[in-house]
Tab-separated table of C-alpha atoms in Angstrom:
chain	number	residue	atom	x	y	z
A	41	UNK	CA	-32.852	-56.937	-9.340
A	42	UNK	CA	-31.612	-58.794	-6.256
A	43	UNK	CA	-31.526	-57.170	-2.841
A	44	UNK	CA	-27.729	-57.620	-2.710
A	45	UNK	CA	-27.310	-55.825	-6.029
A	46	UNK	CA	-29.489	-52.944	-4.825
A	47	UNK	CA	-27.367	-52.665	-1.680
A	48	UNK	CA	-24.159	-52.643	-3.748
A	49	UNK	CA	-25.529	-49.928	-6.033
A	50	UNK	CA	-26.529	-47.844	-3.039
A	51	UNK	CA	-23.051	-48.243	-1.580
A	52	UNK	CA	-21.464	-47.142	-4.842
A	53	UNK	CA	-23.791	-44.153	-5.017
A	54	UNK	CA	-22.891	-43.194	-1.452
A	55	UNK	CA	-19.181	-43.409	-2.235
A	56	UNK	CA	-19.676	-41.269	-5.347
A	57	UNK	CA	-21.565	-38.626	-3.359
A	58	UNK	CA	-18.798	-38.572	-0.730
A	59	UNK	CA	-16.130	-38.152	-3.405
A	60	UNK	CA	-18.015	-35.289	-5.084
A	61	UNK	CA	-18.644	-33.607	-1.725
A	62	UNK	CA	-15.013	-33.875	-0.729
A	63	UNK	CA	-13.920	-32.385	-4.058
A	64	UNK	CA	-16.343	-29.502	-3.621
A	65	UNK	CA	-15.071	-28.863	-0.108
A	66	UNK	CA	-11.501	-29.038	-1.377
A	67	UNK	CA	-12.206	-26.441	-4.046
A	68	UNK	CA	-14.030	-24.201	-1.563
A	69	UNK	CA	-11.123	-24.330	0.841
A	70	UNK	CA	-8.370	-23.781	-1.729
A	71	UNK	CA	-6.075	-20.982	-0.597
A	72	UNK	CA	-6.116	-17.952	-2.896
A	73	UNK	CA	-2.961	-16.604	-4.442
A	74	UNK	CA	-2.231	-12.989	-3.511
A	75	UNK	CA	-0.722	-10.236	-5.656
A	76	UNK	CA	-0.061	-6.775	-4.221
A	77	UNK	CA	0.649	-4.090	-6.842
A	78	UNK	CA	2.128	-1.163	-4.951
A	79	UNK	CA	2.818	2.185	-6.627
A	80	UNK	CA	5.087	4.916	-5.279
A	81	UNK	CA	4.192	8.619	-5.032
A	82	UNK	CA	1.286	8.413	-7.468
A	83	UNK	CA	-1.277	11.209	-7.503
A	84	UNK	CA	-4.759	10.527	-6.165
A	85	UNK	CA	-6.352	11.697	-9.420
A	86	UNK	CA	-3.827	10.188	-11.822
A	87	UNK	CA	-5.742	7.108	-12.970
A	88	UNK	CA	-8.679	6.661	-15.283
A	89	UNK	CA	-10.633	4.852	-12.577
A	90	UNK	CA	-10.129	7.948	-10.410
A	91	UNK	CA	-11.533	10.202	-13.097
A	92	UNK	CA	-8.435	11.265	-15.026
A	93	UNK	CA	-8.917	12.069	-18.698
A	94	UNK	CA	-5.197	12.689	-19.170
A	95	UNK	CA	-3.577	9.515	-17.862
A	96	UNK	CA	-3.794	6.278	-19.828
A	97	UNK	CA	-4.427	3.385	-17.440
A	98	UNK	CA	-6.589	0.835	-19.314
A	99	UNK	CA	-5.392	-2.194	-17.363
A	100	UNK	CA	-5.988	-0.717	-13.936
A	101	UNK	CA	-9.302	0.713	-15.133
A	102	UNK	CA	-10.305	-2.822	-16.119
A	103	UNK	CA	-9.222	-4.092	-12.696
A	104	UNK	CA	-11.450	-1.450	-11.078
A	105	UNK	CA	-14.446	-2.744	-13.042
A	106	UNK	CA	-13.637	-6.306	-12.040
A	107	UNK	CA	-13.347	-5.502	-8.350
A	108	UNK	CA	-14.002	-2.906	-5.675
A	109	UNK	CA	-12.785	0.701	-5.710
A	110	UNK	CA	-12.275	2.158	-2.237
A	111	UNK	CA	-13.029	5.868	-2.063
A	112	UNK	CA	-11.612	6.487	1.423
A	113	UNK	CA	-8.488	4.353	1.631
A	114	UNK	CA	-5.734	5.751	3.838
A	115	UNK	CA	-2.048	5.033	4.270
A	116	UNK	CA	-0.507	4.757	7.724
A	117	UNK	CA	1.862	7.692	7.104
A	118	UNK	CA	2.315	10.334	4.371
A	119	UNK	CA	5.868	9.306	3.432
A	120	UNK	CA	7.341	6.148	1.910
A	121	UNK	CA	9.278	4.363	4.671
A	122	UNK	CA	6.863	4.647	7.607
A	123	UNK	CA	3.920	3.942	5.301
A	124	UNK	CA	5.539	0.669	4.248
A	125	UNK	CA	6.312	-0.235	7.860
A	126	UNK	CA	2.631	0.047	8.799
A	127	UNK	CA	1.464	-1.900	5.769
A	128	UNK	CA	3.862	-4.816	6.129
A	129	UNK	CA	3.295	-5.279	9.887
A	130	UNK	CA	-0.452	-4.650	9.996
A	131	UNK	CA	-0.005	-2.215	12.848
A	132	UNK	CA	0.540	1.454	13.458
A	133	UNK	CA	4.274	1.960	13.005
A	134	UNK	CA	4.137	4.779	15.544
A	135	UNK	CA	3.723	2.144	18.241
A	136	UNK	CA	7.228	0.847	17.566
A	137	UNK	CA	8.841	4.228	17.010
A	138	UNK	CA	8.898	4.243	13.207
A	139	UNK	CA	7.621	7.783	12.969
A	140	UNK	CA	9.984	10.076	11.228
A	141	UNK	CA	12.315	9.385	8.403
A	142	UNK	CA	12.315	7.762	5.024
A	143	UNK	CA	14.962	5.110	5.600
A	144	UNK	CA	17.710	4.427	4.772
A	145	UNK	CA	18.735	8.019	5.223
A	146	UNK	CA	19.121	9.764	1.911
A	147	UNK	CA	18.033	12.733	4.016
A	148	UNK	CA	20.336	13.862	6.813
A	149	UNK	CA	19.034	12.483	10.077
A	150	UNK	CA	19.770	13.198	13.713
A	151	UNK	CA	19.719	9.802	15.319
A	152	UNK	CA	21.652	7.166	17.196
A	153	UNK	CA	21.126	4.981	14.123
A	154	UNK	CA	21.684	6.571	10.742
A	155	UNK	CA	21.717	5.348	7.179
A	156	UNK	CA	21.522	1.603	6.657
A	157	UNK	CA	21.020	1.003	10.386
A	158	UNK	CA	17.599	2.645	10.262
A	159	UNK	CA	15.061	-0.047	9.460
A	160	UNK	CA	12.027	-2.081	10.410
A	161	UNK	CA	12.748	-3.552	13.877
A	162	UNK	CA	13.632	-7.211	13.526
A	163	UNK	CA	11.196	-8.222	16.263
A	164	UNK	CA	8.226	-7.044	14.184
A	165	UNK	CA	6.406	-9.811	12.294
A	166	UNK	CA	5.727	-9.109	8.619
A	167	UNK	CA	2.976	-9.959	6.192
A	168	UNK	CA	5.293	-12.464	4.513
A	169	UNK	CA	6.128	-14.139	7.847
A	170	UNK	CA	2.441	-14.748	8.493
A	171	UNK	CA	1.710	-16.071	5.008
A	172	UNK	CA	4.660	-18.464	5.084
A	173	UNK	CA	3.081	-20.036	8.168
A	174	UNK	CA	0.113	-20.850	5.951
A	175	UNK	CA	2.311	-22.555	3.361
A	176	UNK	CA	2.704	-19.680	0.915
A	177	UNK	CA	5.664	-19.073	-1.358
A	178	UNK	CA	6.586	-15.399	-1.012
A	179	UNK	CA	8.481	-13.001	-3.263
A	180	UNK	CA	9.270	-9.284	-3.263
A	181	UNK	CA	10.116	-7.218	-6.336
A	182	UNK	CA	11.282	-3.618	-6.452
A	183	UNK	CA	11.738	-0.932	-3.823
A	184	UNK	CA	12.269	-2.251	-0.280
A	185	UNK	CA	12.963	0.918	1.749
A	186	UNK	CA	12.628	-0.796	5.136
A	187	UNK	CA	16.293	-0.845	6.075
A	188	UNK	CA	19.595	-1.231	4.287
A	189	UNK	CA	21.526	-3.403	6.746
A	190	UNK	CA	21.580	-7.139	6.082
A	191	UNK	CA	19.399	-7.968	9.082
A	192	UNK	CA	16.565	-5.961	7.514
A	193	UNK	CA	16.824	-7.703	4.131
A	194	UNK	CA	13.591	-9.076	2.570
A	195	UNK	CA	14.946	-12.623	2.714
A	196	UNK	CA	15.203	-12.221	6.489
A	197	UNK	CA	11.701	-10.756	6.757
A	198	UNK	CA	9.688	-13.673	5.424
A	199	UNK	CA	10.299	-13.511	1.674
A	200	UNK	CA	11.677	-16.482	-0.249
A	201	UNK	CA	12.796	-14.489	-3.284
A	202	UNK	CA	13.885	-10.894	-3.887
A	203	UNK	CA	14.805	-8.860	-6.912
A	204	UNK	CA	15.065	-5.146	-6.314
A	205	UNK	CA	16.941	-2.519	-4.352
A	206	UNK	CA	17.107	-1.767	-0.661
A	207	UNK	CA	16.900	2.034	-0.811
A	208	UNK	CA	14.182	4.569	-1.541
A	209	UNK	CA	14.922	5.719	-5.101
A	210	UNK	CA	17.122	4.901	-8.072
A	211	UNK	CA	17.255	5.375	-11.842
A	212	UNK	CA	14.820	3.505	-14.065
A	213	UNK	CA	17.435	2.895	-16.714
A	214	UNK	CA	20.398	0.616	-15.939
A	215	UNK	CA	23.565	2.070	-14.494
A	216	UNK	CA	26.591	1.674	-16.751
A	217	UNK	CA	28.750	0.731	-13.763
A	218	UNK	CA	27.954	-0.686	-10.359
A	219	UNK	CA	26.646	2.270	-8.290
A	220	UNK	CA	28.773	3.408	-5.390
A	221	UNK	CA	25.642	3.791	-3.262
A	222	UNK	CA	24.969	0.214	-2.209
A	223	UNK	CA	21.293	0.866	-1.510
A	224	UNK	CA	20.718	1.667	-5.190
A	225	UNK	CA	22.102	-1.647	-6.424
A	226	UNK	CA	19.757	-4.164	-7.944
A	227	UNK	CA	20.039	-7.416	-6.030
A	228	UNK	CA	18.863	-10.894	-6.810
A	229	UNK	CA	18.112	-12.574	-3.523
A	230	UNK	CA	20.808	-11.767	-0.963
A	231	UNK	CA	23.598	-9.417	-1.899
A	232	UNK	CA	24.140	-10.614	-5.451
A	233	UNK	CA	24.453	-7.501	-7.606
A	234	UNK	CA	22.608	-7.903	-10.890
A	235	UNK	CA	21.847	-4.716	-12.797
A	236	UNK	CA	18.730	-4.906	-14.915
A	237	UNK	CA	18.416	-4.517	-18.678
A	238	UNK	CA	15.650	-2.270	-19.967
A	239	UNK	CA	13.184	0.044	-18.239
A	240	UNK	CA	12.893	-0.918	-14.569
A	241	UNK	CA	9.080	-0.825	-14.290
A	242	UNK	CA	8.811	-3.352	-17.113
A	243	UNK	CA	11.636	-5.458	-15.695
A	244	UNK	CA	9.982	-5.818	-12.291
A	245	UNK	CA	6.821	-7.089	-13.944
A	246	UNK	CA	8.755	-9.606	-16.037
A	247	UNK	CA	10.631	-10.868	-12.984
A	248	UNK	CA	7.404	-11.461	-11.115
A	249	UNK	CA	5.902	-13.402	-14.031
A	250	UNK	CA	8.560	-16.080	-13.652
A	251	UNK	CA	7.704	-16.526	-9.974
A	252	UNK	CA	3.971	-16.665	-10.683
A	253	UNK	CA	4.416	-19.244	-13.438
A	254	UNK	CA	6.680	-21.477	-11.353
A	255	UNK	CA	4.374	-21.481	-8.341
A	256	UNK	CA	1.290	-21.967	-10.473
A	257	UNK	CA	2.796	-25.104	-12.018
A	258	UNK	CA	3.690	-26.493	-8.599
A	259	UNK	CA	0.192	-25.710	-7.252
A	260	UNK	CA	1.796	-23.740	-4.421
A	261	UNK	CA	-0.210	-20.769	-3.112
A	262	UNK	CA	1.893	-17.644	-3.589
A	263	UNK	CA	2.200	-14.067	-2.410
A	264	UNK	CA	3.855	-11.681	-4.877
A	265	UNK	CA	4.574	-8.158	-3.610
A	266	UNK	CA	5.386	-5.854	-6.540
A	267	UNK	CA	6.730	-2.695	-4.978
A	268	UNK	CA	7.200	-0.439	-7.996
A	269	UNK	CA	9.325	2.677	-7.600
A	270	UNK	CA	7.125	4.283	-10.266
A	271	UNK	CA	6.259	7.140	-10.242
A	272	UNK	CA	8.832	8.315	-7.684
A	273	UNK	CA	11.674	10.561	-8.841
A	274	UNK	CA	14.006	10.574	-10.746
A	275	UNK	CA	11.737	11.468	-13.631
A	276	UNK	CA	12.669	8.780	-16.157
A	277	UNK	CA	10.510	7.558	-19.021
A	278	UNK	CA	11.042	5.858	-22.356
A	279	UNK	CA	10.765	7.842	-25.574
A	280	UNK	CA	7.940	5.594	-26.745
A	281	UNK	CA	5.879	6.310	-23.634
A	282	UNK	CA	6.587	10.030	-23.744
A	283	UNK	CA	5.336	10.151	-27.325
A	284	UNK	CA	1.907	9.032	-26.116
A	285	UNK	CA	1.341	12.453	-24.516
A	286	UNK	CA	2.118	15.114	-27.143
A	287	UNK	CA	-0.080	17.743	-25.500
A	288	UNK	CA	1.739	17.607	-22.142
A	289	UNK	CA	5.092	19.067	-21.124
A	290	UNK	CA	7.597	19.054	-18.277
A	291	UNK	CA	7.153	16.725	-15.333
A	292	UNK	CA	3.467	16.337	-16.111
A	293	UNK	CA	4.376	14.715	-19.410
A	294	UNK	CA	6.988	12.493	-17.794
A	295	UNK	CA	4.741	11.339	-14.945
A	296	UNK	CA	2.051	10.485	-17.473
A	297	UNK	CA	4.546	8.345	-19.388
A	298	UNK	CA	5.746	6.700	-16.164
A	299	UNK	CA	2.147	5.979	-15.175
A	300	UNK	CA	1.522	4.410	-18.570
A	301	UNK	CA	4.475	2.085	-17.950
A	302	UNK	CA	3.130	1.288	-14.474
A	303	UNK	CA	-0.237	0.376	-15.979
A	304	UNK	CA	1.436	-1.737	-18.650
A	305	UNK	CA	3.347	-3.629	-15.962
A	306	UNK	CA	0.151	-4.240	-14.000
A	307	UNK	CA	-1.491	-5.469	-17.186
A	308	UNK	CA	1.240	-8.043	-17.718
A	309	UNK	CA	0.545	-9.499	-14.287
A	310	UNK	CA	-3.224	-9.534	-14.749
A	311	UNK	CA	-2.938	-11.122	-18.182
A	312	UNK	CA	-0.615	-13.823	-16.873
A	313	UNK	CA	-3.052	-14.745	-14.112
A	314	UNK	CA	-5.768	-15.180	-16.740
A	315	UNK	CA	-3.482	-17.085	-19.096
A	316	UNK	CA	-2.583	-19.559	-16.333
A	317	UNK	CA	-6.226	-20.002	-15.359
A	318	UNK	CA	-5.690	-18.800	-11.796
A	319	UNK	CA	-7.273	-15.341	-11.911
A	320	UNK	CA	-10.462	-16.636	-10.277
A	321	UNK	CA	-8.464	-17.834	-7.280
A	322	UNK	CA	-6.181	-14.832	-6.885
A	323	UNK	CA	-6.635	-11.733	-4.754
A	324	UNK	CA	-5.244	-8.663	-6.511
A	325	UNK	CA	-4.797	-5.344	-4.731
A	326	UNK	CA	-3.527	-2.129	-6.254
A	327	UNK	CA	-2.706	0.873	-4.098
A	328	UNK	CA	-0.078	3.532	-3.396
A	329	UNK	CA	2.258	4.419	-0.510
A	330	UNK	CA	1.230	8.070	0.048
A	331	UNK	CA	-0.104	11.111	-1.722
A	332	UNK	CA	1.671	12.387	-4.794
A	333	UNK	CA	4.492	14.937	-4.318
A	334	UNK	CA	3.114	17.334	-6.908
A	335	UNK	CA	6.048	19.704	-6.494
A	336	UNK	CA	8.530	16.938	-7.324
A	337	UNK	CA	6.941	14.681	-9.950
A	338	UNK	CA	4.018	16.626	-11.407
A	339	UNK	CA	1.385	14.347	-9.846
A	340	UNK	CA	-2.196	15.482	-9.232
A	341	UNK	CA	-4.084	14.824	-5.970
A	342	UNK	CA	-7.280	16.609	-6.990
A	343	UNK	CA	-9.807	17.236	-5.617
A	344	UNK	CA	-7.947	16.846	-2.325
A	345	UNK	CA	-5.708	19.429	-0.686
A	346	UNK	CA	-2.158	18.601	0.271
A	347	UNK	CA	0.643	16.439	-1.076
A	348	UNK	CA	3.082	13.806	0.131
A	349	UNK	CA	4.461	14.408	3.659
A	350	UNK	CA	1.379	16.405	4.767
A	351	UNK	CA	-1.561	15.255	6.898
A	352	UNK	CA	-4.131	16.835	4.607
A	353	UNK	CA	-6.217	14.327	2.650
A	354	UNK	CA	-3.970	14.644	-0.388
A	355	UNK	CA	-1.069	13.322	1.642
A	356	UNK	CA	-2.747	10.299	3.219
A	357	UNK	CA	-5.735	9.247	1.052
A	358	UNK	CA	-4.776	7.005	-1.853
A	359	UNK	CA	-6.244	5.057	-4.785
A	360	UNK	CA	-7.125	1.496	-3.761
A	361	UNK	CA	-8.544	-1.425	-5.771
A	362	UNK	CA	-9.242	-5.007	-4.714
A	363	UNK	CA	-10.411	-7.950	-6.827
A	364	UNK	CA	-11.352	-11.340	-5.395
A	365	UNK	CA	-13.781	-13.216	-7.662
A	366	UNK	CA	-16.586	-14.962	-5.840
A	367	UNK	CA	-15.980	-12.978	-2.653
A	368	UNK	CA	-16.266	-9.328	-3.681
A	369	UNK	CA	-18.884	-7.942	-6.030
A	370	UNK	CA	-17.306	-6.521	-9.208
A	371	UNK	CA	-17.636	-2.936	-10.392
A	372	UNK	CA	-18.596	-1.594	-6.976
A	373	UNK	CA	-17.290	1.035	-4.574
A	374	UNK	CA	-16.743	0.959	-0.834
A	375	UNK	CA	-17.078	4.345	0.843
A	376	UNK	CA	-16.014	3.814	4.462
A	377	UNK	CA	-12.467	4.513	5.740
A	378	UNK	CA	-9.942	1.682	5.548
A	379	UNK	CA	-6.166	1.679	6.067
A	380	UNK	CA	-3.274	-0.079	4.390
A	381	UNK	CA	-2.537	-1.824	7.699
A	382	UNK	CA	-5.740	-3.768	6.960
A	383	UNK	CA	-3.998	-5.689	4.190
A	384	UNK	CA	-2.102	-8.057	6.486
A	385	UNK	CA	-5.147	-9.445	8.336
A	386	UNK	CA	-7.194	-9.436	5.117
A	387	UNK	CA	-4.610	-11.576	3.352
A	388	UNK	CA	-3.976	-13.805	6.357
A	389	UNK	CA	-7.607	-14.674	6.962
A	390	UNK	CA	-8.130	-15.266	3.230
A	391	UNK	CA	-5.221	-17.713	3.443
A	392	UNK	CA	-7.000	-19.610	6.203
A	393	UNK	CA	-4.974	-18.260	9.094
A	394	UNK	CA	-6.567	-18.625	12.523
A	395	UNK	CA	-7.825	-15.474	14.212
A	396	UNK	CA	-5.844	-16.072	17.403
A	397	UNK	CA	-2.546	-15.967	15.478
A	398	UNK	CA	-2.762	-12.226	14.843
A	399	UNK	CA	-1.627	-10.503	17.997
A	400	UNK	CA	-1.041	-6.826	18.644
A	401	UNK	CA	-2.080	-5.498	15.239
A	402	UNK	CA	-4.265	-2.547	14.316
A	403	UNK	CA	-5.609	-3.714	10.971
A	404	UNK	CA	-8.828	-5.622	10.347
A	405	UNK	CA	-10.001	-8.055	7.679
A	406	UNK	CA	-11.907	-5.749	5.341
A	407	UNK	CA	-13.687	-8.459	3.327
A	408	UNK	CA	-16.705	-8.915	5.646
A	409	UNK	CA	-17.187	-5.150	5.720
A	410	UNK	CA	-17.071	-4.835	1.957
A	411	UNK	CA	-19.422	-7.746	1.262
A	412	UNK	CA	-21.909	-6.521	3.865
A	413	UNK	CA	-21.542	-9.221	6.513
A	414	UNK	CA	-20.435	-6.471	8.891
A	415	UNK	CA	-22.298	-3.187	8.665
A	416	UNK	CA	-20.234	-1.020	11.010
A	417	UNK	CA	-17.149	0.910	9.882
A	418	UNK	CA	-13.844	-0.979	9.784
A	419	UNK	CA	-12.294	1.929	11.735
A	420	UNK	CA	-14.089	4.537	13.768
A	421	UNK	CA	-10.794	6.315	14.554
A	422	UNK	CA	-7.507	6.635	12.635
A	423	UNK	CA	-4.358	8.534	13.670
A	424	UNK	CA	-1.247	9.953	12.017
A	425	UNK	CA	1.683	11.950	13.371
A	426	UNK	CA	5.133	13.285	12.707
A	427	UNK	CA	6.956	15.185	15.422
A	428	UNK	CA	4.644	18.020	16.596
A	429	UNK	CA	2.267	17.530	13.691
A	430	UNK	CA	-0.597	15.063	13.992
A	431	UNK	CA	-4.034	14.241	12.629
A	432	UNK	CA	-7.015	12.220	13.740
A	433	UNK	CA	-10.092	11.066	11.876
A	434	UNK	CA	-13.039	10.124	14.099
A	435	UNK	CA	-16.144	9.165	12.188
A	436	UNK	CA	-16.438	11.835	9.509
A	437	UNK	CA	-14.619	14.496	11.518
A	438	UNK	CA	-10.928	15.225	11.141
A	439	UNK	CA	-8.645	17.177	13.458
A	440	UNK	CA	-5.291	18.406	12.170
A	441	UNK	CA	-2.674	19.754	14.575
A	442	UNK	CA	0.121	21.969	13.294
A	443	UNK	CA	3.418	23.143	14.801
A	444	UNK	CA	3.038	26.762	13.674
A	445	UNK	CA	-0.706	27.591	14.046
A	446	UNK	CA	-3.811	26.504	15.956
A	447	UNK	CA	-5.294	23.098	15.211
A	448	UNK	CA	-8.243	22.915	12.822
A	449	UNK	CA	-11.372	20.766	12.595
A	450	UNK	CA	-13.041	19.623	9.367
A	451	UNK	CA	-16.204	17.726	8.461
A	452	UNK	CA	-15.064	15.648	5.498
A	453	UNK	CA	-18.382	14.732	3.813
A	454	UNK	CA	-18.993	18.430	3.133
A	455	UNK	CA	-15.376	19.532	2.912
A	456	UNK	CA	-12.917	16.989	1.546
A	457	UNK	CA	-10.567	19.838	0.580
A	458	UNK	CA	-10.372	20.844	4.252
A	459	UNK	CA	-11.071	24.511	3.638
A	460	UNK	CA	-13.632	25.246	6.349
A	461	UNK	CA	-12.284	25.149	9.898
A	462	UNK	CA	-15.151	24.314	12.277
A	463	UNK	CA	-13.178	24.400	15.529
A	464	UNK	CA	-14.954	27.600	16.657
A	465	UNK	CA	-18.459	26.358	15.847
A	466	UNK	CA	-17.841	22.885	17.344
A	467	UNK	CA	-15.844	23.735	20.498
A	468	UNK	CA	-16.915	20.656	22.473
A	469	UNK	CA	-16.057	18.208	19.705
A	470	UNK	CA	-12.823	20.063	18.966
A	471	UNK	CA	-11.665	19.930	22.584
A	472	UNK	CA	-12.576	16.268	23.000
A	473	UNK	CA	-10.801	15.165	19.827
A	474	UNK	CA	-7.738	17.215	20.723
A	475	UNK	CA	-7.552	15.439	24.075
A	476	UNK	CA	-8.081	12.020	22.465
A	477	UNK	CA	-5.253	12.703	20.035
A	478	UNK	CA	-2.890	13.504	22.875
A	479	UNK	CA	-4.070	10.462	24.855
A	480	UNK	CA	-3.217	8.269	21.866
A	481	UNK	CA	0.227	9.859	21.561
A	482	UNK	CA	0.904	9.097	25.223
A	483	UNK	CA	0.707	5.362	24.431
A	484	UNK	CA	3.414	5.441	21.755
A	485	UNK	CA	7.077	4.525	21.776
A	486	UNK	CA	9.467	7.426	21.329
A	487	UNK	CA	10.721	7.849	17.748
A	488	UNK	CA	13.761	5.764	16.882
A	489	UNK	CA	15.221	8.668	14.875
A	490	UNK	CA	14.484	12.316	14.189
A	491	UNK	CA	14.804	14.639	11.242
A	492	UNK	CA	16.447	18.008	11.371
A	493	UNK	CA	13.843	20.679	12.046
A	494	UNK	CA	14.564	22.311	8.705
A	495	UNK	CA	12.817	19.400	6.987
A	496	UNK	CA	9.717	19.936	9.102
A	497	UNK	CA	9.660	23.597	8.040
A	498	UNK	CA	9.966	22.529	4.407
A	499	UNK	CA	6.975	20.222	4.757
A	500	UNK	CA	4.833	22.956	6.280
A	501	UNK	CA	5.706	25.212	3.358
A	502	UNK	CA	4.753	22.432	0.923
A	503	UNK	CA	1.447	21.982	2.709
A	504	UNK	CA	0.594	25.665	2.415
A	505	UNK	CA	1.544	25.708	-1.251
A	506	UNK	CA	-0.873	22.867	-2.025
A	507	UNK	CA	-3.757	23.764	0.271
A	508	UNK	CA	-6.448	24.653	-2.256
A	509	UNK	CA	-7.700	27.832	-0.604
A	510	UNK	CA	-7.094	29.892	-3.706
A	511	UNK	CA	-9.383	27.602	-5.686
A	512	UNK	CA	-12.311	28.701	-3.551
A	513	UNK	CA	-11.596	32.447	-3.607
């Protein structure tokens, strides 16, 4: 073989190696798709992967085995609207005054801005805004609940497509006539009324499948936010789903049927990702907006005390699953506290967003904590508040402040039901945490709106009714 031929062969080999290397780098750097499956008012215990033997959730149970189950995942607030505000901005909503009400105001509010004018401040940057900067197609399906006025609309908050309703609750079956309450109307994109056909939980899944298929074909990275109103009231379920639970009755039977539909909808999404061959490059998260309101929808937050709207663990700790093949070890648990405001930076960094872009947020990218690259806790301290009530978790200790009784201190590893007040036996810790809680409050904006005090009294009564003291006596 001539020297020239050897040189040519070596050149060709070098080119081939460069091409293969560049393809490998390209694959390694491909942006993942992102799907957020977000339930509403679900009970902490109401899934098979959380230990339920009553609920039927085979699809979400499968997702849990394929990903990571978080045992101490917290929401940013124990009610729907503020919880969503913290999640979608990646920051504590208390810092921009989004403390009190579920907006728009189906509850009577005392405020300079009522009803549709109560919403996520337009100057706040959303999860969808950030992902669009990274070239993502973005879509939102279902319950918005972050403001009814046009300036708060999803299409003005970073989403390219929207099918859902602006308010906090509506029927699952189609209305026979256009509802007089505009916030209950189903909209396609901006202001176009289009009532659905069929059971709403199923419809939202079907709508999202179209978006996922279109973006998959165009090779565009996508973010699909499925904000189900299931299992929030009204208690609506199909006859077929109800028949799956012959041994149950009342709201417990209905919530089981609604949860079955929620699981079926999640399964449709997961199956479509596999069918399209994109499951390996898609982050899927399933979680919930707050603890279940057991007195309203028959949900179960066991073994935790408390329900929706309370600062006990049952009001703020939620089911949370995350699957990202190749990045997170399947069928594992993560036992340190995280918050739903961690989702924004987690998604943004997965999308390749630069660190310096995220300014003035409270969330962190949880991936390096979960895969062991970082060994410390994602959050040493977390806070919650509503009017005079407040709570603080510092390490494994939790302080809860009430408007009608002395504050209490709990050590959660030994007492997740929060039954044993240790404020008297830990006076130094109690005093220090109490002062730290107040110091944090002093940094906050004043609330943009306030509830009537009668609602606060109602929430305290709900807390007492679902504080599991009787279970121990």
